[in-house]
């Protein structure tokens, strides 16, 4: 009780503040999303994500090496597929020589210890821009899960360490786990986007991959932003089905969900600070309205403090440069 207890004593100077700080950010906290395109010598900036690029495989190698040298040890791969290769069933996703499969090999060849995680969903491959197969205007569940399982096996065969299903179909974690076991990939992990909300914050990402849904929206599979208990149910079911790591996505607007899930579960929890969150800060900083680095650190710290063990973030490099 005051004046015996004066809380400001622990805030007197920077030394004491760092001694009592509860949340410390390090390069080990991050998964780095990478966008890959076909071509040679391509490094193109994504319009709605200033400072973030799509790379062709040759330049991807330099980027991966530089991440590794910064202490960033895990990448999350996404590919931009030419329209001519898209169809309803995402057939190209299973191509053993497809862009994703070559990207996995490229990363593993240039940086063997880099942990490779791959996006598993049909949207970059779908002529409808949906995460699943479309039949009569509906996104069908079980047929989609079967393709996702084949896709996961294909990624594992190419050398992926973890597959990351981001589609929100029911039961896909179990279908994927069983397929990986059947094919002898018992060490390939699954990071499941367990509580992924139907969020308006994914806009810039869909620009990056040209993967916006061609009709309707994703509300029949991604979660309603209004819901809380459902997030815990989704996450617990994914853990029961064999998810090694679970995820909440997006980040900042969902930190209550992050904490609640963290209190319920015993597997590592990832949070995806998504493209729209990145774009908002970049835009405000460009206008001089927010202090980029200070706000970035505050946001990342908040995500970790809320309970994230891993953070997928487009700010990963910016953060590591700042703290090292
Ligand atoms: C696709 C996928 C999306 C993101 C990751 N995987 C977009 C979506 O569901 O429409 C979003 C990532 C971001 O916005 O940074 N399955």
Tab-separated table of C-alpha atoms and ligand atoms in Angstrom:
chain	number	residue	atom	x	y	z
A	1	UNK	CA	0.000	0.000	0.000
A	2	UNK	CA	1.160	3.571	-0.743
A	3	UNK	CA	3.600	4.993	0.356
A	4	UNK	CA	5.261	1.711	1.394
A	5	UNK	CA	4.756	0.556	-2.161
A	6	UNK	CA	5.629	3.066	-4.855
A	7	UNK	CA	5.359	1.371	-8.231
A	8	UNK	CA	7.410	4.063	-9.923
A	9	UNK	CA	10.577	2.794	-8.160
A	10	UNK	CA	10.672	0.008	-10.734
A	11	UNK	CA	10.444	2.529	-13.583
A	12	UNK	CA	13.149	4.959	-12.399
A	13	UNK	CA	15.690	4.336	-15.148
A	14	UNK	CA	16.327	2.204	-18.151
A	15	UNK	CA	18.447	-0.343	-16.239
A	16	UNK	CA	15.740	-1.199	-13.734
A	17	UNK	CA	13.080	-1.152	-16.441
A	18	UNK	CA	14.976	-3.702	-18.480
A	19	UNK	CA	15.562	-5.880	-15.400
A	20	UNK	CA	11.857	-6.127	-14.642
A	21	UNK	CA	10.615	-6.277	-18.241
A	22	UNK	CA	8.340	-9.284	-18.677
A	23	UNK	CA	8.264	-9.581	-22.462
A	24	UNK	CA	11.471	-9.700	-24.500
A	25	UNK	CA	11.469	-9.860	-28.298
A	26	UNK	CA	14.120	-11.935	-30.060
A	27	UNK	CA	14.684	-13.242	-33.591
A	28	UNK	CA	13.485	-16.643	-32.336
A	29	UNK	CA	9.965	-15.279	-32.047
A	30	UNK	CA	9.410	-14.913	-35.771
A	31	UNK	CA	8.134	-16.774	-38.788
A	32	UNK	CA	8.905	-14.799	-41.940
A	33	UNK	CA	6.261	-14.915	-44.690
A	34	UNK	CA	7.784	-14.951	-48.185
A	35	UNK	CA	6.009	-14.430	-51.510
A	36	UNK	CA	7.423	-16.331	-54.466
A	37	UNK	CA	6.824	-15.763	-58.194
A	38	UNK	CA	7.982	-17.348	-61.437
A	39	UNK	CA	10.723	-15.674	-63.433
A	40	UNK	CA	14.350	-14.599	-63.195
A	41	UNK	CA	15.733	-11.639	-61.319
A	42	UNK	CA	12.317	-10.608	-60.040
A	43	UNK	CA	12.072	-8.554	-56.878
A	44	UNK	CA	8.830	-6.613	-57.140
A	45	UNK	CA	7.378	-4.485	-54.392
A	46	UNK	CA	3.790	-5.235	-53.416
A	47	UNK	CA	1.830	-2.032	-53.941
A	48	UNK	CA	-0.197	-2.205	-50.735
A	49	UNK	CA	2.746	-3.548	-48.688
A	50	UNK	CA	5.561	-0.987	-49.000
A	51	UNK	CA	8.985	-2.517	-48.377
A	52	UNK	CA	7.676	-6.061	-48.981
A	53	UNK	CA	8.470	-7.993	-52.150
A	54	UNK	CA	7.700	-10.963	-54.335
A	55	UNK	CA	10.847	-12.872	-55.277
A	56	UNK	CA	11.697	-15.224	-58.101
A	57	UNK	CA	13.577	-18.334	-57.006
A	58	UNK	CA	17.051	-17.012	-57.874
A	59	UNK	CA	16.619	-13.921	-55.705
A	60	UNK	CA	14.769	-15.856	-53.029
A	61	UNK	CA	18.074	-17.505	-52.174
A	62	UNK	CA	19.754	-14.197	-51.278
A	63	UNK	CA	16.793	-13.191	-49.179
A	64	UNK	CA	16.751	-16.491	-47.315
A	65	UNK	CA	20.478	-16.314	-46.605
A	66	UNK	CA	20.180	-12.791	-45.321
A	67	UNK	CA	17.295	-13.803	-43.038
A	68	UNK	CA	19.384	-16.665	-41.681
A	69	UNK	CA	22.316	-14.340	-41.039
A	70	UNK	CA	19.995	-12.074	-39.055
A	71	UNK	CA	18.982	-14.982	-36.838
A	72	UNK	CA	15.609	-15.524	-38.489
A	73	UNK	CA	15.281	-19.300	-38.708
A	74	UNK	CA	11.885	-19.978	-40.177
A	75	UNK	CA	10.073	-19.001	-43.363
A	76	UNK	CA	6.430	-19.392	-44.323
A	77	UNK	CA	6.154	-19.784	-48.086
A	78	UNK	CA	3.375	-18.470	-50.342
A	79	UNK	CA	3.335	-18.658	-54.116
A	80	UNK	CA	1.746	-16.485	-56.792
A	81	UNK	CA	0.461	-18.815	-59.461
A	82	UNK	CA	-0.130	-17.654	-63.060
A	83	UNK	CA	-3.848	-17.498	-63.949
A	84	UNK	CA	-3.321	-20.001	-66.764
A	85	UNK	CA	-2.508	-22.701	-64.172
A	86	UNK	CA	-5.551	-22.100	-61.982
A	87	UNK	CA	-8.576	-24.390	-61.935
A	88	UNK	CA	-11.380	-25.307	-59.553
A	89	UNK	CA	-9.569	-28.247	-57.974
A	90	UNK	CA	-6.206	-26.530	-57.589
A	91	UNK	CA	-4.578	-29.246	-59.691
A	92	UNK	CA	-1.350	-27.254	-59.983
A	93	UNK	CA	-0.921	-27.455	-56.189
A	94	UNK	CA	-0.028	-31.127	-56.610
A	95	UNK	CA	2.554	-30.601	-59.339
A	96	UNK	CA	5.802	-32.107	-58.020
A	97	UNK	CA	7.642	-29.500	-60.060
A	98	UNK	CA	5.288	-26.624	-59.216
A	99	UNK	CA	6.484	-23.268	-57.938
A	100	UNK	CA	5.906	-24.128	-54.264
A	101	UNK	CA	7.734	-27.437	-54.560
A	102	UNK	CA	10.679	-25.728	-56.297
A	103	UNK	CA	10.649	-22.931	-53.718
A	104	UNK	CA	10.900	-25.457	-50.870
A	105	UNK	CA	13.891	-27.107	-52.552
A	106	UNK	CA	15.501	-23.755	-53.281
A	107	UNK	CA	15.340	-22.708	-49.637
A	108	UNK	CA	16.597	-26.072	-48.400
A	109	UNK	CA	19.458	-26.076	-50.932
A	110	UNK	CA	20.740	-22.618	-50.094
A	111	UNK	CA	20.088	-22.778	-46.367
A	112	UNK	CA	19.588	-26.376	-45.170
A	113	UNK	CA	18.852	-25.488	-41.547
A	114	UNK	CA	16.206	-22.902	-42.347
A	115	UNK	CA	12.844	-24.232	-41.124
A	116	UNK	CA	10.463	-24.315	-44.067
A	117	UNK	CA	6.737	-23.960	-43.472
A	118	UNK	CA	4.335	-23.959	-46.393
A	119	UNK	CA	0.891	-22.498	-46.904
A	120	UNK	CA	-1.647	-25.219	-47.582
A	121	UNK	CA	-4.862	-23.880	-49.096
A	122	UNK	CA	-6.307	-23.822	-52.582
A	123	UNK	CA	-6.850	-20.075	-53.035
A	124	UNK	CA	-3.625	-19.243	-54.914
A	125	UNK	CA	-4.414	-22.145	-57.271
A	126	UNK	CA	-8.175	-21.751	-57.516
A	127	UNK	CA	-9.818	-20.178	-60.546
A	128	UNK	CA	-12.477	-18.966	-58.079
A	129	UNK	CA	-9.970	-17.586	-55.571
A	130	UNK	CA	-11.496	-19.754	-52.846
A	131	UNK	CA	-9.659	-21.933	-50.345
A	132	UNK	CA	-11.667	-24.971	-51.380
A	133	UNK	CA	-13.283	-26.702	-54.328
A	134	UNK	CA	-16.482	-25.039	-55.524
A	135	UNK	CA	-19.560	-27.129	-56.371
A	136	UNK	CA	-22.818	-25.324	-57.194
A	137	UNK	CA	-21.536	-22.137	-55.596
A	138	UNK	CA	-20.623	-23.918	-52.331
A	139	UNK	CA	-17.145	-24.569	-50.952
A	140	UNK	CA	-17.178	-28.332	-50.423
A	141	UNK	CA	-15.417	-29.583	-47.310
A	142	UNK	CA	-14.319	-33.196	-47.460
A	143	UNK	CA	-13.228	-33.222	-51.117
A	144	UNK	CA	-11.144	-30.136	-50.354
A	145	UNK	CA	-9.543	-31.773	-47.321
A	146	UNK	CA	-8.453	-34.683	-49.517
A	147	UNK	CA	-6.677	-32.329	-51.928
A	148	UNK	CA	-5.081	-30.458	-49.013
A	149	UNK	CA	-3.737	-33.764	-47.719
A	150	UNK	CA	-2.223	-34.609	-51.123
A	151	UNK	CA	-0.800	-31.104	-51.289
A	152	UNK	CA	0.760	-31.544	-47.837
A	153	UNK	CA	2.377	-34.815	-48.872
A	154	UNK	CA	3.719	-33.094	-51.973
A	155	UNK	CA	5.240	-30.310	-49.849
A	156	UNK	CA	6.723	-32.824	-47.424
A	157	UNK	CA	8.197	-34.755	-50.336
A	158	UNK	CA	9.848	-31.549	-51.577
A	159	UNK	CA	11.368	-31.049	-48.116
A	160	UNK	CA	8.949	-28.920	-46.097
A	161	UNK	CA	9.396	-29.209	-42.322
A	162	UNK	CA	5.892	-28.023	-41.475
A	163	UNK	CA	2.742	-27.672	-43.499
A	164	UNK	CA	0.431	-24.842	-42.511
A	165	UNK	CA	-3.202	-25.353	-43.532
A	166	UNK	CA	-4.815	-21.906	-43.688
A	167	UNK	CA	-8.137	-22.890	-45.249
A	168	UNK	CA	-10.449	-23.539	-42.242
A	169	UNK	CA	-12.113	-26.669	-43.677
A	170	UNK	CA	-13.413	-29.011	-40.956
A	171	UNK	CA	-11.293	-32.048	-40.229
A	172	UNK	CA	-8.435	-31.141	-42.537
A	173	UNK	CA	-5.790	-31.461	-39.827
A	174	UNK	CA	-6.716	-35.107	-39.252
A	175	UNK	CA	-6.917	-35.836	-42.982
A	176	UNK	CA	-3.487	-34.247	-43.483
A	177	UNK	CA	-1.959	-35.996	-40.437
A	178	UNK	CA	-3.163	-39.392	-41.646
A	179	UNK	CA	-1.863	-38.807	-45.164
A	180	UNK	CA	1.549	-37.722	-43.853
A	181	UNK	CA	1.742	-40.809	-41.600
A	182	UNK	CA	0.718	-43.116	-44.454
A	183	UNK	CA	3.467	-41.712	-46.653
A	184	UNK	CA	6.182	-41.981	-44.004
A	185	UNK	CA	6.320	-38.296	-43.099
A	186	UNK	CA	5.778	-38.822	-39.403
A	187	UNK	CA	8.276	-36.034	-38.617
A	188	UNK	CA	6.616	-33.427	-40.792
A	189	UNK	CA	4.746	-31.033	-38.516
A	190	UNK	CA	1.415	-29.297	-38.868
A	191	UNK	CA	0.916	-25.674	-37.921
A	192	UNK	CA	-2.804	-25.168	-38.165
A	193	UNK	CA	-4.477	-21.822	-38.683
A	194	UNK	CA	-7.007	-22.895	-36.061
A	195	UNK	CA	-8.838	-19.686	-35.310
A	196	UNK	CA	-8.707	-17.806	-38.563
A	197	UNK	CA	-11.265	-15.056	-38.840
A	198	UNK	CA	-13.059	-13.827	-41.960
A	199	UNK	CA	-11.167	-10.575	-41.710
A	200	UNK	CA	-11.000	-7.482	-43.897
A	201	UNK	CA	-7.320	-7.200	-42.951
A	202	UNK	CA	-6.238	-9.723	-45.624
A	203	UNK	CA	-6.699	-7.288	-48.527
A	204	UNK	CA	-3.027	-6.506	-49.250
A	205	UNK	CA	-2.126	-10.222	-49.120
A	206	UNK	CA	-4.738	-10.954	-51.764
A	207	UNK	CA	-3.147	-8.201	-53.883
A	208	UNK	CA	0.243	-9.819	-53.352
A	209	UNK	CA	-0.934	-13.191	-54.658
A	210	UNK	CA	-3.783	-12.017	-56.860
A	211	UNK	CA	-5.972	-14.416	-54.892
A	212	UNK	CA	-9.089	-12.446	-53.991
A	213	UNK	CA	-12.274	-14.571	-54.118
A	214	UNK	CA	-13.969	-14.271	-57.511
A	215	UNK	CA	-17.459	-14.497	-56.007
A	216	UNK	CA	-18.875	-14.134	-52.517
A	217	UNK	CA	-16.655	-14.082	-49.458
A	218	UNK	CA	-14.965	-16.569	-47.104
A	219	UNK	CA	-17.544	-16.407	-44.318
A	220	UNK	CA	-18.740	-20.001	-44.737
A	221	UNK	CA	-15.345	-21.292	-43.699
A	222	UNK	CA	-13.429	-18.551	-41.898
A	223	UNK	CA	-14.713	-17.489	-38.476
A	224	UNK	CA	-17.074	-14.678	-37.572
A	225	UNK	CA	-15.040	-11.878	-35.902
A	226	UNK	CA	-17.798	-11.653	-33.290
A	227	UNK	CA	-17.080	-15.109	-31.863
A	228	UNK	CA	-14.957	-16.179	-28.919
A	229	UNK	CA	-15.956	-19.632	-27.692
A	230	UNK	CA	-15.856	-20.928	-31.218
A	231	UNK	CA	-12.150	-20.040	-31.405
A	232	UNK	CA	-11.404	-22.278	-28.434
A	233	UNK	CA	-13.469	-25.113	-29.896
A	234	UNK	CA	-11.713	-24.827	-33.277
A	235	UNK	CA	-8.311	-24.837	-31.604
A	236	UNK	CA	-9.016	-27.761	-29.303
A	237	UNK	CA	-10.360	-29.803	-32.209
A	238	UNK	CA	-7.238	-29.098	-34.271
A	239	UNK	CA	-5.017	-30.184	-31.379
A	240	UNK	CA	-7.035	-33.406	-31.038
A	241	UNK	CA	-6.604	-33.978	-34.774
A	242	UNK	CA	-2.838	-33.688	-34.469
A	243	UNK	CA	-1.848	-30.026	-34.889
A	244	UNK	CA	1.636	-29.441	-33.450
A	245	UNK	CA	1.295	-25.663	-33.450
A	246	UNK	CA	-1.978	-23.733	-33.553
A	247	UNK	CA	-2.594	-20.194	-34.707
A	248	UNK	CA	-4.801	-17.196	-34.202
A	249	UNK	CA	-5.145	-14.814	-37.130
A	250	UNK	CA	-5.199	-11.783	-37.503
A	251	UNK	CA	-3.183	-10.403	-34.587
A	252	UNK	CA	-3.993	-7.098	-32.972
A	253	UNK	CA	-7.779	-7.160	-33.099
A	254	UNK	CA	-7.782	-10.676	-31.665
A	255	UNK	CA	-5.431	-10.506	-28.686
A	256	UNK	CA	-8.263	-11.363	-26.299
A	257	UNK	CA	-8.664	-14.622	-28.241
A	258	UNK	CA	-4.902	-15.216	-28.118
A	259	UNK	CA	-4.844	-14.969	-24.334
A	260	UNK	CA	-7.918	-17.088	-23.886
A	261	UNK	CA	-6.584	-19.852	-26.106
A	262	UNK	CA	-3.158	-19.628	-24.498
A	263	UNK	CA	-4.765	-20.281	-21.112
A	264	UNK	CA	-6.527	-23.395	-22.432
A	265	UNK	CA	-3.873	-25.230	-24.410
A	266	UNK	CA	-0.485	-26.875	-24.054
A	267	UNK	CA	0.938	-26.628	-27.572
A	268	UNK	CA	2.830	-23.641	-28.978
A	269	UNK	CA	0.601	-20.829	-30.160
A	270	UNK	CA	1.395	-18.747	-33.238
A	271	UNK	CA	-0.164	-15.404	-34.104
A	272	UNK	CA	-0.256	-14.001	-37.635
A	273	UNK	CA	0.095	-10.246	-37.767
A	274	UNK	CA	-1.470	-9.957	-41.198
A	275	UNK	CA	-0.928	-7.847	-44.297
A	276	UNK	CA	-3.539	-5.212	-43.429
A	277	UNK	CA	-1.914	-4.620	-40.068
A	278	UNK	CA	1.410	-4.104	-41.829
A	279	UNK	CA	-0.121	-1.814	-44.445
A	280	UNK	CA	-1.867	0.394	-41.873
A	281	UNK	CA	1.317	1.175	-39.990
A	282	UNK	CA	3.388	1.688	-43.147
A	283	UNK	CA	0.788	4.120	-44.481
A	284	UNK	CA	0.478	6.076	-41.250
A	285	UNK	CA	4.263	6.248	-40.899
A	286	UNK	CA	4.641	7.420	-44.506
A	287	UNK	CA	2.341	10.316	-43.710
A	288	UNK	CA	4.376	11.075	-40.614
A	289	UNK	CA	1.382	10.385	-38.390
A	290	UNK	CA	2.913	7.544	-36.365
A	291	UNK	CA	6.446	6.704	-35.270
A	292	UNK	CA	7.023	3.541	-37.297
A	293	UNK	CA	9.589	1.777	-35.133
A	294	UNK	CA	8.022	2.624	-31.803
A	295	UNK	CA	4.540	1.525	-32.884
A	296	UNK	CA	5.925	-1.623	-34.517
A	297	UNK	CA	7.705	-2.654	-31.310
A	298	UNK	CA	4.654	-1.867	-29.211
A	299	UNK	CA	2.484	-4.037	-31.447
A	300	UNK	CA	4.887	-6.969	-31.560
A	301	UNK	CA	5.385	-6.781	-27.794
A	302	UNK	CA	1.620	-6.737	-27.279
A	303	UNK	CA	1.194	-9.832	-29.439
A	304	UNK	CA	3.838	-11.718	-27.477
A	305	UNK	CA	2.553	-10.480	-24.122
A	306	UNK	CA	-0.932	-11.690	-25.054
A	307	UNK	CA	0.460	-15.219	-25.355
A	308	UNK	CA	2.056	-15.736	-28.761
A	309	UNK	CA	4.997	-18.125	-28.788
A	310	UNK	CA	5.590	-17.465	-32.476
A	311	UNK	CA	4.704	-14.434	-34.561
A	312	UNK	CA	4.310	-14.524	-38.320
A	313	UNK	CA	5.037	-10.940	-39.277
A	314	UNK	CA	6.041	-8.855	-42.269
A	315	UNK	CA	7.921	-6.694	-39.757
A	316	UNK	CA	10.300	-9.529	-38.747
A	317	UNK	CA	13.348	-8.044	-40.493
A	318	UNK	CA	12.568	-4.482	-39.398
A	319	UNK	CA	12.275	-5.657	-35.800
A	320	UNK	CA	15.470	-7.676	-35.815
A	321	UNK	CA	17.414	-4.783	-37.365
A	322	UNK	CA	16.085	-2.502	-34.686
A	323	UNK	CA	16.842	-4.728	-31.695
A	324	UNK	CA	20.284	-5.928	-32.779
B	1	LIG	C1	-4.985	-17.973	-47.779
B	1	LIG	C2	-4.309	-17.078	-46.817
B	1	LIG	C3	-4.659	-15.740	-46.556
B	1	LIG	C4	-3.694	-15.249	-45.695
B	1	LIG	C5	-2.811	-16.284	-45.417
B	1	LIG	N1	-3.214	-17.416	-46.110
B	1	LIG	C6	-5.720	-14.898	-47.135
B	1	LIG	C7	-7.107	-15.342	-47.040
B	1	LIG	O1	-7.497	-16.210	-46.271
B	1	LIG	O2	-7.878	-14.811	-47.829
B	1	LIG	C8	-3.649	-13.831	-45.193
B	1	LIG	C9	-2.337	-13.323	-44.756
B	1	LIG	C10	-2.235	-11.861	-44.660
B	1	LIG	O3	-3.201	-11.093	-44.869
B	1	LIG	O4	-1.137	-11.407	-44.375
B	1	LIG	N2	-5.497	-19.132	-47.345
